[in-house]
Every structure is written in structure tokens, then in C-alpha cells.
Coordinates of C-alpha atoms and ligand atoms in Angstrom, one line a residue:
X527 CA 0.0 0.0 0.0
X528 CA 1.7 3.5 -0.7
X529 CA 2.8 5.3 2.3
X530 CA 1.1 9.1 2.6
X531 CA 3.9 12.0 1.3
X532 CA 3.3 15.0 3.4
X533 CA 4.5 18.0 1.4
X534 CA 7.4 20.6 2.4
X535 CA 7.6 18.9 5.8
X536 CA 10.1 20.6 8.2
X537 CA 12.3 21.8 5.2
X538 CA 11.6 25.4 6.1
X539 CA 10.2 25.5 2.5
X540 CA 13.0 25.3 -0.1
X541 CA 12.1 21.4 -0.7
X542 CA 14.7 19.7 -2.7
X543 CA 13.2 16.1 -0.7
X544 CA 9.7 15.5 0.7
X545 CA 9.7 14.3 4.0
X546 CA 8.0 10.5 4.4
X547 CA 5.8 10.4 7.7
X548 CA 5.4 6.7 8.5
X549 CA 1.7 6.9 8.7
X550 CA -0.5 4.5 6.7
X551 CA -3.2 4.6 5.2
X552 CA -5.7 2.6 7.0
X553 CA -6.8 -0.6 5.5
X554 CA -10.0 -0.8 3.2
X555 CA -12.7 -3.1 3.0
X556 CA -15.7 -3.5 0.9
X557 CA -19.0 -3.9 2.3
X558 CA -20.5 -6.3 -0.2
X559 CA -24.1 -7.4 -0.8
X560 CA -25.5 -10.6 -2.0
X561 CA -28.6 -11.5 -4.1
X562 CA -31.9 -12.9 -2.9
X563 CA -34.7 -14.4 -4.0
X564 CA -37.1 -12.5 -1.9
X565 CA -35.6 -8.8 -0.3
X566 CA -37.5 -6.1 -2.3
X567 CA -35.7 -4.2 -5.0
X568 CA -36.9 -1.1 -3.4
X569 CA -36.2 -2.0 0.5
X570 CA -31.8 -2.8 -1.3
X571 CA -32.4 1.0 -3.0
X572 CA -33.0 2.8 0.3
X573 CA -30.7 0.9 2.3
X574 CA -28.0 1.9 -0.3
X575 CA -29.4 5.6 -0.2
X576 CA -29.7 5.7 3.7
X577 CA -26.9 3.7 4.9
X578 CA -24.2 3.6 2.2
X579 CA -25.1 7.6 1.0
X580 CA -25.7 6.6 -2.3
X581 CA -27.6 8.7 -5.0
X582 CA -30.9 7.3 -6.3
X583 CA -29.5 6.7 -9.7
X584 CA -26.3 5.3 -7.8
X585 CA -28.4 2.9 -5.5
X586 CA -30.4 1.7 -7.9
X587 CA -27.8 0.9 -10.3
X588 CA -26.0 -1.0 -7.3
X589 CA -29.3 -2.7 -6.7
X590 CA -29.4 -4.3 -9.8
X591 CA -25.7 -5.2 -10.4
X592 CA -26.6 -7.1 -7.1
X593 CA -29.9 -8.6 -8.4
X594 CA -28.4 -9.8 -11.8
X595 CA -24.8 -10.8 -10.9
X596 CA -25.4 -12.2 -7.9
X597 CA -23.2 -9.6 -5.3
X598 CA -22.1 -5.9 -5.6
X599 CA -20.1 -3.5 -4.1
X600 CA -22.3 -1.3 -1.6
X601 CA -19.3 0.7 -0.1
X602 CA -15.6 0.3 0.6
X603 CA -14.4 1.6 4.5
X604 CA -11.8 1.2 7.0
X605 CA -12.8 -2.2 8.9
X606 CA -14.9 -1.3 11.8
X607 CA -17.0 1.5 9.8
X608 CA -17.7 -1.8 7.2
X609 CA -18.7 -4.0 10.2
X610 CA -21.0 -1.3 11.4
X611 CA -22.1 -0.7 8.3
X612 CA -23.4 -4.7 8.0
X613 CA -25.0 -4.6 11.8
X614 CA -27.0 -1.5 10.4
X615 CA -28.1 -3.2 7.5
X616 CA -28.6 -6.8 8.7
X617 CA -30.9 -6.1 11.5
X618 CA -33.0 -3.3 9.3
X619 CA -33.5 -6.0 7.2
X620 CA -34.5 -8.7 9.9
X621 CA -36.9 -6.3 11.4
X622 CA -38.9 -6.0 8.2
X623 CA -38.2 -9.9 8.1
X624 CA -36.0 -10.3 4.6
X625 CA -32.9 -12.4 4.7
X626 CA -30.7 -9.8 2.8
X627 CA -27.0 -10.9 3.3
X628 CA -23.7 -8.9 3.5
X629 CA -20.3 -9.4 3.8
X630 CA -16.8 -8.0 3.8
X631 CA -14.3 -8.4 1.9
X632 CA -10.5 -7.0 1.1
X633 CA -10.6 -4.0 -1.2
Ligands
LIG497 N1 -33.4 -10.3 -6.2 C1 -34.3 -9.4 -5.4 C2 -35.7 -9.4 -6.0 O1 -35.9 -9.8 -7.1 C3 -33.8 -8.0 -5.3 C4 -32.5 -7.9 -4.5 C5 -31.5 -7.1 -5.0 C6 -32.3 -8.7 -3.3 C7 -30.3 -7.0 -4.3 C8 -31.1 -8.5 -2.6 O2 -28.9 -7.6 -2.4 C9 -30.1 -7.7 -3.1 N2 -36.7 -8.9 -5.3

């Protein structure tokens, strides 16, 4: 993974080298949805708009990537933002009693 450069550090401003800090970037994951037989198109379109921020278009385009290839990509984030993504949106969909599934996966 490539390391963050940090412009002009501590060279008082005539930068002939960059400075390196050693922070990372933090690892990515994506939240991925899977394809079922019986979780409303609609119900996968406003968890996309309301959880994962997506536009209409966006989330409904998602929606049915998922619906005819079997899995899409809902959103990618750092590790515990995915895993609360997937709580959110696997017991929204138990209430309303669908078995929508998600997973995560390396990005
Ligand atoms: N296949 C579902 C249907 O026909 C729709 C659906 C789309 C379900 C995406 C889950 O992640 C999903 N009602």
C-alpha cells in the first residue's frame, strides 16, 4: 500500500526532498451485498441511499448489479466502519423480516 507523502515537511520551505511520515493509510474493506430471491428491489435502494449515501441513480444501479450478478459492491471503509455498516443493515432488514446478506471483503 503506498505510504502518505506530506509535502514541504520541516524543510523550512525550499524542498529539494519530501519528507515521508510513516503513517499508513488505513486498510479498506468493501461492504458487499449478495442476491436474494425475496428482499424487495426497493427495500436494497433505500438501504443503499440511507446507509451507504448513495444517490438514487447510484443505489439503484447497485441494486441491480446485485440482483443480476449475484453480489455488488455497496461501499468500501476502514474495517470497523464496514462492520457497522453490515450490523445497520442486517438487522434493518430482519426487522422488516428479509434475509438480505452482506459481507466484507479485502478491497
Ligand atoms: N433479487 C431481489 C428481488 O428480485 C432483489 C435484490 C436485490 C435482493 C439486491 C437482494 O442484495 C439484493 N426482489
Amino acid at each position: 500500500m503506498a505510504e502518505r507523502r506530506d509535502d514541504d515537511v520541516g524543510t523550512g520551505g525550499a524542498v529539494k526532498e519530501r519528507a515521508r511520515t510513516n503513517a499508513k493509510e488505513p486498510a479498506l474493506f468493501n461492504v458487499v451485498l449478495l442476491n436474494d430471491d425475496y428482499t424487495p428491489m426497493q427495500f436494497v435502494v433505500d438501504v443503499l441511499e440511507q446507509v451507504f449515501q448513495k444517490s438514487p441513480a447510484e443505489a439503484y444501479r447497485i441494486m441491480m448489479q446485485v440482483h443480476l450478478n449475484g453480489r455488488g459492491v455497496a461501499g468500501i471503509y476502514p474495517w470497523e466502519v464496514a462492520e457497522t455498516k453490515i450490523d445497520t443493515v442486517l438487522s434493518r432488514a430482519r426487522e422488516d423480516g428479509y434475509p438480505l446478506q452482506a459481507t466484507i471483503e479485502d478491497a
